[in-house]
XYZ file of C-alpha atoms in Angstrom:
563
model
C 24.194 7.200 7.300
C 20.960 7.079 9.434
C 20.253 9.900 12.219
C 17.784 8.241 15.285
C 15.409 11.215 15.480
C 12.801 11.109 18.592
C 9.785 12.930 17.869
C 8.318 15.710 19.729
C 5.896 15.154 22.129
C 3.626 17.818 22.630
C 2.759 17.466 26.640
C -0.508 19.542 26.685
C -1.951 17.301 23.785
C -0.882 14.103 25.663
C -2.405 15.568 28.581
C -5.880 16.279 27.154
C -5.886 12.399 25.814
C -4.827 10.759 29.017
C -7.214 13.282 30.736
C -10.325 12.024 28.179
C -9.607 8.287 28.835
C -6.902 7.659 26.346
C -3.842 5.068 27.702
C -1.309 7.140 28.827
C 1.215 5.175 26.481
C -0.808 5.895 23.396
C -1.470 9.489 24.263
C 2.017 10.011 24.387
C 2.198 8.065 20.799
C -0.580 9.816 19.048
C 0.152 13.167 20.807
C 3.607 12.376 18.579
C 1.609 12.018 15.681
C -0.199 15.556 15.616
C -3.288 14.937 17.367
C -4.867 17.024 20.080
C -8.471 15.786 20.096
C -9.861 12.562 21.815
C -12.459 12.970 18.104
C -9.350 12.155 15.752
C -9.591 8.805 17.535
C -13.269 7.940 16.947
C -13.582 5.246 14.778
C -17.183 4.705 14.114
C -18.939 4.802 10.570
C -20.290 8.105 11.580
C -17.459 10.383 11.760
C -16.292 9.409 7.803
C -16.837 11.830 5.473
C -20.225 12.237 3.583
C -20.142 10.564 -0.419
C -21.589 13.958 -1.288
C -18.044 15.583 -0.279
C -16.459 13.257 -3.031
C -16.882 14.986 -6.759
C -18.704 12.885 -9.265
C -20.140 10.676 -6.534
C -23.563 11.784 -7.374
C -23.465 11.911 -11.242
C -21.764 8.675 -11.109
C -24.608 7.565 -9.278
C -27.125 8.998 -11.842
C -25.845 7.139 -14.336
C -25.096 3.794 -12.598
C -28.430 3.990 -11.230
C -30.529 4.710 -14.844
C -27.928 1.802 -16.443
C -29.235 -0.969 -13.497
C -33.039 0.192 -14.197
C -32.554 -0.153 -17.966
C -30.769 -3.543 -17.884
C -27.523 -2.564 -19.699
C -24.343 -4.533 -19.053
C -21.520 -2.751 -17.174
C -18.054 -3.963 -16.844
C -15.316 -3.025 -14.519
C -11.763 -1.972 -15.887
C -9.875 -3.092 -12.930
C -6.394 -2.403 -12.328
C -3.583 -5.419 -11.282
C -2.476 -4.549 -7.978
C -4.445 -5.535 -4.412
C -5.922 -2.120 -4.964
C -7.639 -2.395 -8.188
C -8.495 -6.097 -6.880
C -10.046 -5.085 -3.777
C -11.456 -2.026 -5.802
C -12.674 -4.045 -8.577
C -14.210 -6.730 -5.729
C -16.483 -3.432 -4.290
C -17.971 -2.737 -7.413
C -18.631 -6.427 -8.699
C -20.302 -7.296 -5.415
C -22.444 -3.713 -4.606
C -23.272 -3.520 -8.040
C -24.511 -7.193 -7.964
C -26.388 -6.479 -4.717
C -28.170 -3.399 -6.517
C -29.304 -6.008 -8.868
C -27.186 -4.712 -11.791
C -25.864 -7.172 -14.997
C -21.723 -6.489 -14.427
C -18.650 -8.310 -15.431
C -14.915 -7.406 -14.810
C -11.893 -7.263 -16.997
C -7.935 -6.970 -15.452
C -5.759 -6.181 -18.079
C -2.530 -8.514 -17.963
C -0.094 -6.329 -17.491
C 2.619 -8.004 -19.650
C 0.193 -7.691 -22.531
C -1.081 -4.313 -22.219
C 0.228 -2.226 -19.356
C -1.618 -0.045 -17.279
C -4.858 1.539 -17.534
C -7.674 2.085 -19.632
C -5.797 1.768 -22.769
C -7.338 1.996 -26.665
C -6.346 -1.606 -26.883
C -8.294 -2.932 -23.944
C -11.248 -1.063 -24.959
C -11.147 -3.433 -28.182
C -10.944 -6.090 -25.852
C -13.717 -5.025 -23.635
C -15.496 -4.113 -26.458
C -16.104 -8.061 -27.209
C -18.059 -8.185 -24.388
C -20.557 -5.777 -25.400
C -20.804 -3.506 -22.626
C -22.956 -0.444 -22.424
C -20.994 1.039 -19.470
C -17.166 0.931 -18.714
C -15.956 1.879 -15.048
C -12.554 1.965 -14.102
C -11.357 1.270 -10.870
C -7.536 2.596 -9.617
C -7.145 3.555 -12.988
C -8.411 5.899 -15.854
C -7.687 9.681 -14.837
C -4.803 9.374 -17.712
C -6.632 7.451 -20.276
C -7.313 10.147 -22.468
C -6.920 7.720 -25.656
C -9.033 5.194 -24.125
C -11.820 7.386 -23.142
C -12.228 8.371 -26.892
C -12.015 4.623 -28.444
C -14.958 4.013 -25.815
C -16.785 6.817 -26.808
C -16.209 5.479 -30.348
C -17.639 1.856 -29.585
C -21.098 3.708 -27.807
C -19.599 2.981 -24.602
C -20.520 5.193 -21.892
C -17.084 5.686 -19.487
C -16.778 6.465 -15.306
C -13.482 6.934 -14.378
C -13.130 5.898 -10.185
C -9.666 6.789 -9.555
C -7.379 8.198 -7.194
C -3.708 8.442 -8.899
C -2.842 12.729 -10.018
C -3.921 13.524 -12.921
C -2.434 14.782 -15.844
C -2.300 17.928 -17.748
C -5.544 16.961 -19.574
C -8.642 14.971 -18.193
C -10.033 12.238 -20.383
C -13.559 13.269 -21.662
C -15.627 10.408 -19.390
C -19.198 10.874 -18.413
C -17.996 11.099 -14.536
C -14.992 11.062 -13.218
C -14.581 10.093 -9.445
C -11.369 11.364 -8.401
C -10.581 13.138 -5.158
C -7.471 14.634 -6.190
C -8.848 15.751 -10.048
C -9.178 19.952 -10.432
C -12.181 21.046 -8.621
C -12.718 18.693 -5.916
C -12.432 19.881 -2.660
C -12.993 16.685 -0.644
C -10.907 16.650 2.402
C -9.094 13.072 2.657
C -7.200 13.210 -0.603
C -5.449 9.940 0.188
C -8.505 7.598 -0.607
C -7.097 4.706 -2.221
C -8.805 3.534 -5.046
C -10.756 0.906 -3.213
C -11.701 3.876 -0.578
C -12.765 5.875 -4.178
C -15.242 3.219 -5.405
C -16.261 2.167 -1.935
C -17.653 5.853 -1.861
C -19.419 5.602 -5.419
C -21.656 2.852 -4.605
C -22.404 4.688 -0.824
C -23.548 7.033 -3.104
C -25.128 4.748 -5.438
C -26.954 3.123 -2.759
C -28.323 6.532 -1.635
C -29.417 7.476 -5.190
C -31.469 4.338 -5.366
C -32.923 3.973 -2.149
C -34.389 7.845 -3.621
C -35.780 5.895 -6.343
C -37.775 3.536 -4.164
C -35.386 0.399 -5.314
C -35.244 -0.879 -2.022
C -39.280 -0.607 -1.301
C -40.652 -3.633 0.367
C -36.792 -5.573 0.206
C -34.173 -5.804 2.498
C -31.463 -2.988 1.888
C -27.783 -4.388 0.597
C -25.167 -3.611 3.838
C -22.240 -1.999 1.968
C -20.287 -2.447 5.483
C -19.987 -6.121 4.649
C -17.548 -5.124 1.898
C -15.388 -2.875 4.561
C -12.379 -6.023 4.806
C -11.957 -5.165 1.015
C -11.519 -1.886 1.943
C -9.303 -2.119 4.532
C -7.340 -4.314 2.643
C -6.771 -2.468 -0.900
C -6.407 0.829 1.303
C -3.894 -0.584 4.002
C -1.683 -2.591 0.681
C -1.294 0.450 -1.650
C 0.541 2.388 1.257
C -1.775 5.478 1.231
C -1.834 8.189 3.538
C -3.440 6.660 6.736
C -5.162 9.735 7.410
C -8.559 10.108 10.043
C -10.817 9.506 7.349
C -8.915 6.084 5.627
C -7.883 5.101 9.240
C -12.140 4.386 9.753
C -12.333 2.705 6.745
C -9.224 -0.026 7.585
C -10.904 0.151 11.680
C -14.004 -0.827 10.377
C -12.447 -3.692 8.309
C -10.058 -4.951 10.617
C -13.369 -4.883 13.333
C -14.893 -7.657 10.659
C -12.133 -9.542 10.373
C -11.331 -10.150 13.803
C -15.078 -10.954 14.426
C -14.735 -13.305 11.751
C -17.208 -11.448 9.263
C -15.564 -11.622 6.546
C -15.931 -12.388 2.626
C -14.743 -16.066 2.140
C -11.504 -14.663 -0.021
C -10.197 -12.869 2.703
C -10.607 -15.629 5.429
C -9.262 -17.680 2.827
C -5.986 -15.659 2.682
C -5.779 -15.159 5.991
C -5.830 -19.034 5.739
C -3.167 -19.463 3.274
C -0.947 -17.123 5.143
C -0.945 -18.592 8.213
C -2.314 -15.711 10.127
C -5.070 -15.520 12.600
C -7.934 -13.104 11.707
C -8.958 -12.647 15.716
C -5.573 -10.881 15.821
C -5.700 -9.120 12.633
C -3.604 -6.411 12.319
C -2.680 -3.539 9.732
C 0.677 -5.723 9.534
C -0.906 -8.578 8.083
C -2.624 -6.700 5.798
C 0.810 -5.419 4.523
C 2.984 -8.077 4.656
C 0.555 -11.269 4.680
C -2.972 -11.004 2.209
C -1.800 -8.377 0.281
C 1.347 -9.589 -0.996
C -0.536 -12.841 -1.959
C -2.611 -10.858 -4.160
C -0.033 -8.650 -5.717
C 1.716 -12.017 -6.569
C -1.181 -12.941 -9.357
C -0.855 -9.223 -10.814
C 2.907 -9.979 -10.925
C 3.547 -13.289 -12.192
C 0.365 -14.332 -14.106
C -3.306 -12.894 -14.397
C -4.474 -10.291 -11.672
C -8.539 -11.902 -12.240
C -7.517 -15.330 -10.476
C -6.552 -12.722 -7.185
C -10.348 -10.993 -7.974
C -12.000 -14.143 -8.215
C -10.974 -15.303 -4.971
C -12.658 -12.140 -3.712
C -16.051 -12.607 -5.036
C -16.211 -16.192 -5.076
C -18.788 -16.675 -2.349
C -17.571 -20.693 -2.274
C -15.396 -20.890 0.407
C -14.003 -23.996 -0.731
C -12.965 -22.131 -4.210
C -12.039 -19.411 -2.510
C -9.336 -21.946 -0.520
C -8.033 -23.593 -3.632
C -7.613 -19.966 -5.248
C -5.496 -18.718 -1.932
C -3.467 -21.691 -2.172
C -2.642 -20.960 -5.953
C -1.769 -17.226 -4.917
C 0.173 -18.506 -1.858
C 2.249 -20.752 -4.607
C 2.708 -17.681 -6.406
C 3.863 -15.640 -3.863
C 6.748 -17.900 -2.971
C 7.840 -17.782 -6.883
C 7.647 -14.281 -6.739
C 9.973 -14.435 -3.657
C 12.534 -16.800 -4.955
C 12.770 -14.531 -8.204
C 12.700 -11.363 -6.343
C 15.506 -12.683 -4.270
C 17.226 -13.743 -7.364
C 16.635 -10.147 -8.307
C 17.664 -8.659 -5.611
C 20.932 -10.674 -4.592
C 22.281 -9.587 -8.545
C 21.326 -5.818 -8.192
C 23.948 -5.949 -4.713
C 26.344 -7.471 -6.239
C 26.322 -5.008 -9.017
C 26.273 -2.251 -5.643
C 28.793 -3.913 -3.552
C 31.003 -1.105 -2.249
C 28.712 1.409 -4.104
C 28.701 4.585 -2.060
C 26.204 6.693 -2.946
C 27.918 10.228 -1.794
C 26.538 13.043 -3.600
C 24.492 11.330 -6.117
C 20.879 11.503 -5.775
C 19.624 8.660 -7.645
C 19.908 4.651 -8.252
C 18.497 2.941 -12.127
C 19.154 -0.315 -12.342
C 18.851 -2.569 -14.900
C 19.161 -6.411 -16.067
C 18.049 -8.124 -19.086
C 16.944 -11.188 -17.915
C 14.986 -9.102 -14.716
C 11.302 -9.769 -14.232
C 9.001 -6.931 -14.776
C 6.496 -7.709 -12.560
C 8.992 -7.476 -9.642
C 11.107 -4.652 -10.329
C 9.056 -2.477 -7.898
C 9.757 -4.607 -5.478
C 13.513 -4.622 -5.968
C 13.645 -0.980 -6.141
C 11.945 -0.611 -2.993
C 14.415 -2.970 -1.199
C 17.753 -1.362 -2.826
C 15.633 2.226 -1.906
C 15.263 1.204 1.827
C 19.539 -0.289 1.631
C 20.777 3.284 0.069
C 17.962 5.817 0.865
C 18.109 6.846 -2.226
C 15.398 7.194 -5.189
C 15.655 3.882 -7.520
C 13.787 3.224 -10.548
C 14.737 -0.812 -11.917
C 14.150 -1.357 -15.332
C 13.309 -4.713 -17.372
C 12.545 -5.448 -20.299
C 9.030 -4.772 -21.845
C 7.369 -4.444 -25.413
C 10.651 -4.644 -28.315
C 12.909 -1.817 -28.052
C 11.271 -0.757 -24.227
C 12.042 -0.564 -20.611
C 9.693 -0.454 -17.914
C 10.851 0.875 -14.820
C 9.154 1.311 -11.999
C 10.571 3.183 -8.913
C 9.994 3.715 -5.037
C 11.145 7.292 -3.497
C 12.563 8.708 0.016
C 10.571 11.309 2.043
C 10.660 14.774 0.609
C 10.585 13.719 -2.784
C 7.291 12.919 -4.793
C 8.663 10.629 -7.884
C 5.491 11.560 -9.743
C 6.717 14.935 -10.241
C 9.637 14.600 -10.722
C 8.847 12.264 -13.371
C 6.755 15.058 -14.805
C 9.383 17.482 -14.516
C 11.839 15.177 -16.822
C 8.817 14.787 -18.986
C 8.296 18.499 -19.461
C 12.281 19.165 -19.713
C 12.807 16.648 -22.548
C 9.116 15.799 -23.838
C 10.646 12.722 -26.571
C 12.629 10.699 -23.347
C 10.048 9.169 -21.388
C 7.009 7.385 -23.378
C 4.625 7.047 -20.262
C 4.456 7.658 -16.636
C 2.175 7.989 -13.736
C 2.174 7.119 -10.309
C 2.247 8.698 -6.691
C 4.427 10.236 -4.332
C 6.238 7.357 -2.901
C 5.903 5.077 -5.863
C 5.929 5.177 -9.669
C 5.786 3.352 -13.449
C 7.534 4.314 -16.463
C 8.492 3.180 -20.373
C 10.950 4.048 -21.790
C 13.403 3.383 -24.834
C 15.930 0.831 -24.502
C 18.196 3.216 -25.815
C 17.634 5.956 -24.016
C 18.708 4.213 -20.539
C 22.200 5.767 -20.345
C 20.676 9.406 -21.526
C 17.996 9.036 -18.828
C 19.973 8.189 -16.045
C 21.910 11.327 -16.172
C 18.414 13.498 -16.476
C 16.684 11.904 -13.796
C 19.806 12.682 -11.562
C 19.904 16.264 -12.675
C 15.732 16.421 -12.046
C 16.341 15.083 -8.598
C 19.281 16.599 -7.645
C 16.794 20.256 -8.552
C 14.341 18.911 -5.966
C 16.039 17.941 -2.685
C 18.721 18.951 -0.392
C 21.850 17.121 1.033
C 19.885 17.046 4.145
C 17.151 14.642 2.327
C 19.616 12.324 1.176
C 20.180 11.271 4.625
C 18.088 8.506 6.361
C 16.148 10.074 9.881
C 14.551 7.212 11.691
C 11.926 8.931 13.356
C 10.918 7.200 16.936
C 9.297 7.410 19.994
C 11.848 8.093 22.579
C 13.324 5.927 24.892
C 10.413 3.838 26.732
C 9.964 3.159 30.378
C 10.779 -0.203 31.734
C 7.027 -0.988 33.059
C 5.931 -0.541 29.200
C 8.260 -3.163 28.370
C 6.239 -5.669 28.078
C 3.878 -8.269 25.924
C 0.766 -6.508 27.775
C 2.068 -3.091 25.595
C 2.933 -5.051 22.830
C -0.843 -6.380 22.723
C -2.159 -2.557 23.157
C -0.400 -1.126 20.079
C -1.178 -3.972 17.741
C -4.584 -3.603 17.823
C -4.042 -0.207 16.861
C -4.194 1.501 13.166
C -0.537 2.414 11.896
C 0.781 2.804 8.619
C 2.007 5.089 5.753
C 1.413 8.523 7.355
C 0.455 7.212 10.988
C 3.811 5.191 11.809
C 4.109 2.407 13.851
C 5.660 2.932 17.325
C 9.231 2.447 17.157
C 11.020 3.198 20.680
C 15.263 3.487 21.135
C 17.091 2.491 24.016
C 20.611 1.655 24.758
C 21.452 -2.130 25.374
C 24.320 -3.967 26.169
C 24.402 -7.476 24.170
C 24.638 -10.424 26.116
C 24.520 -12.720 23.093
C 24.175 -13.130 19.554
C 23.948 -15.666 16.506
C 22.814 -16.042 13.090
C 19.875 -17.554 11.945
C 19.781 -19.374 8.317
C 22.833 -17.125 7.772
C 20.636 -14.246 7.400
C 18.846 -12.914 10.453
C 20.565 -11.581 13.599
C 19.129 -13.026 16.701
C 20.433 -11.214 19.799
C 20.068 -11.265 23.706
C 20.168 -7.609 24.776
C 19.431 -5.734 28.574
C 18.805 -3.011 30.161
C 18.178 -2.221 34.078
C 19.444 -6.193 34.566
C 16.046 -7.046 32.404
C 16.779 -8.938 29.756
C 14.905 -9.334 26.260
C 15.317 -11.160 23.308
C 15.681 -9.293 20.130
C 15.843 -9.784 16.284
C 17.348 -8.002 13.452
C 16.539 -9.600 9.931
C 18.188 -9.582 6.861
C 21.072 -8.615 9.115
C 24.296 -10.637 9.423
C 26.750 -8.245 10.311
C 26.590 -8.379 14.210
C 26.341 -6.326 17.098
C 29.181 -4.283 18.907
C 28.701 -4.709 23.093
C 26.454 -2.201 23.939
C 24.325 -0.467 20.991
C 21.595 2.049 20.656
C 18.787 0.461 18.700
C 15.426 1.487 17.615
C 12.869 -1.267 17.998
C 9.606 -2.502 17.888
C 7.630 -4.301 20.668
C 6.147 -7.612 18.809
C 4.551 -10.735 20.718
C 6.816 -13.560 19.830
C 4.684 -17.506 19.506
C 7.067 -20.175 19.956
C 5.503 -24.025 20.559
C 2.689 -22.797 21.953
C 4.423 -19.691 24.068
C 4.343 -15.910 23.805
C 6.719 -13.728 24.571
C 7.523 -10.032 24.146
C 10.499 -9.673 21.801
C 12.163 -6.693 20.296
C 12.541 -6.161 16.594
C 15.131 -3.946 15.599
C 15.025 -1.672 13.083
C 18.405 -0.303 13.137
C 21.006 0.187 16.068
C 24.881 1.568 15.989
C 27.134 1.338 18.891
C 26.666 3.248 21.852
């Protein structure tokens, strides 16, 4: 069942907004969202939070600094998501502006998993390097920390995932949410965390005179990477992350970007004067996930530092093909996992593992997250990994953090789950093939400790019903130049409507006439085939709508019942 849930709007905050120049329609939005000062909207480079806040920025610049003035060869440990892509894009680039010697390695994840493992240390080891940094990974790689140590290697970890019980014995660790650090945006994603390393590495040699006589590198030429990685691994949209994906979007739609980015833009179809946080989300970084989940994550981080613009095409076209293979098997996926559902109701059980033999591992996350948005429930899908393992990988519902309650299995029955890390929302585990059935039943009773009935019930927070004159392209235009994400929704509005008309399109999407006040709008509902009743409530989005060369508001419906 799913509750429609307007949010409060505190009037005195929306009043001090409008009253400092703010558009009344957005005060009354960002009043919704908790703030009270026309400050939490400033956007400028200025108002982000000092390197020096960050723990391990400076030491990690110490080091990284002495390594580029001795010459020794550094390699990045990236990680195979648009995160450690993005992240691992920084670092190549800065450090390469700095004038240091730096390579990269991605670990395929179908051959070694996650992270800074012992056995991609041998691996890196063939390269020779004298310095290993990880990026979006590390702050569990306790084992891989030591084989470095063993090879001569020195290690900085640049992370931003919770760390375990014990921290791996690295030279620096960069990590705003290890023991210790009090920086105040602990939602940097681990493009934000690196991004901060070389501000600070910049600083450190600009001390040392490096930039005497030569023209300074502009780290804020590398803020469309950040945006990117930050806005695609869901973080936290908080003040200080909402500057960084600001600044980046500001690039992009003044068409300053690195050629991989326009490129995807490109191969996505979308138009970077109108970038938005959604195409972000839903357009360049699933292109790049696609590499990390069907082949090799360094073809995604080559079209990011390719300065060839013409490579950097042919790359987004072979991530673009990906992407649509990675569709037609997540669909695959997907349509199996309902079936095995259909006229599944979840009642009192808290969780959803799935599991298929033939199921792709590098999509699983996906098809959790889909099943998790059809049940609102916790699902972890499982395939098939290494002989005799599962990995799973599983997306949560507000009010639980699947990290923990990962841990909490872990600490409960220490021999059931081989690995795991992760965040809040989302998370990554192995475990024995036959242990499925056993940990099923233990990650029910481990949830089923951790919420209430009351959090096993979808709320679909909005913005109240919204007045006619705001319905309209013009508002549409306002909010999506805006910043919205995870932790800084997106304006959704509810109304009641009567339906005037209504058909399927390719069998899947609802398209529907609706009014209100004798105005009448179009309206879409996809992956939605059920139809409407005559008059429904609906919560909705206002979206601008191109059709041959026309645009036209149109509402996109994110749920509705009958009203």
């Amino acid at each position: 069942m799913t509750q429609i849930q307007p949010r409060a709007i505190p009037a005195r905050a929306m009043q001090r907004l409008i009253d400092g120049g703010t558009h009344p329609l957005l005060a009354r939005i960002y009043a919704a969202r908790g703030i009270t000062r026309r400050e939490e909207l400033d956007y400028g480079l200025k108002s982000l939070l000092p390197p020096d806040a960050l723990k391990g920025t400076r030491e990690a610049a110490q080091l990284l600094a002495d390594a580029i003035e001795a010459g020794a060869r550094m390699l990045i440990v990236a990680d195979y998501d648009c995160d450690g892509a993005t992240a691992c894009a920084v670092g190549v680039r800065a450090l390469r502006a700095f004038g240091a010697d730096v390579g990269y390695l991605v670990p395929n994840r179908f051959e070694y998993g996650y992270g800074l493992t012992p056995a991609i240390v041998e691996l890196a080891a063939r390269m020779e390097p004298d310095v290993l940094i990880t990026v979006d990974n590390g702050i569990a790689s306790v084992e891989g920390v030591a084989a470095a140590r063993g090879y001569g290697m020195a290690t900085v970890i640049t992370d931003h995932h919770l760390p375990g019980d014990t921290l791996p014995d690295a030279d620096v660790i960069v990590n705003p949410n290890q023991p210790g650090c009090d920086f105040p945006s602990k939602s940097l994603a681990g493009v934000g965390v690196m991004f901060y390393t070389m501000l600070a590495l910049r600083a450190e040699l600009r001390d040392r005179g490096a930039f005497a006589g030569g023209k300074e590198p502009n780290l804020g030429e590398l803020l469309d990477l950040v945006a990117l990685g930050t806005v695609a691994d869901v973080v936290r949209l908080d003040h200080n992350n909402r500057i960084l994906v600001s600044q980046g979007l500001a690039r992009m739609r003044a068409d300053r970007m690195q050629p991989g980015i326009r490129a995807l833009f490109a191969a996505a179809s979308r138009d970077p004067a109108r970038a938005s946080t959604f195409d972000m989300g839903f357009g360049l970084g699933p292109r790049l996930n696609a590499a990390g989940r069907l082949s090799d994550m360094s073809l995604g981080i080559e079209c990011l530092v390719t300065d060839d613009m013409g490579r950097a095409l042919n790359i987004a076209q072979e991530l673009d093909k990906l992407n649509r293979e990675r569709r037609n098997i997540e669909q695959d996926m997907q349509e199996g996992a309902l079936a095995r559902l259909a006229g599944f109701d979840p009642g009192n059980t808290a969780t959803v593992s799935l599991f298929e033999p033939d199921w792709h591992q590098g999509v699983i996350g996906i098809v959790a997250g889909r099943i998790k948005e059809k049940l609102h429930r916790p699902v972890i899908a499982f395939a098939r990994g290494d002989e005799g393992e599962l990995k799973g990988s599983g997306r949560s519902i507000p009010n639980l953090h699947l990290r923990d309650a990962l841990d909490l299995v872990s600490k409960q029955h220490p021999e059931l789950i081989l690995r795991f890390g992760g965040h809040a929302m989302a998370a990554g585990l192995t475990i024995r093939e036959s242990e499925y059935s056993r940990f099923q039943a233990v990650f029910e009773d481990a949830v089923q400790s951790l919420v209430s009935p009351s959090d096993l019930t979808r709320t679909l927070d909005t913005d109240g019903p919204l007045e006619s004159g705001y319905m309209s392209l013009e508002s549409a235009r306002l909010l999506e130049q805006d910043i919205w994400g995870q932790g800084f929704a997106a304006p959704v509005f509810d109304d009641v409507f009567r339906v005037d008309n209504q058909r399927l399109m390719k069998d899947k999407h609802l398209k529907l006439q609706l009014s209100k006040n004798n105005v009448r709008f179009d309206a879409v509902r996809f992956n939605f085939a059920d139809g409407a009743p005559s008059q429904i409530r609906a919560a909705y989005r206002l979206a601008p709508n191109e059709y041959n060369g026309i645009t036209s508001l149109q509402l996109m419906l994110e749920y509705f019942e009958g009203a």
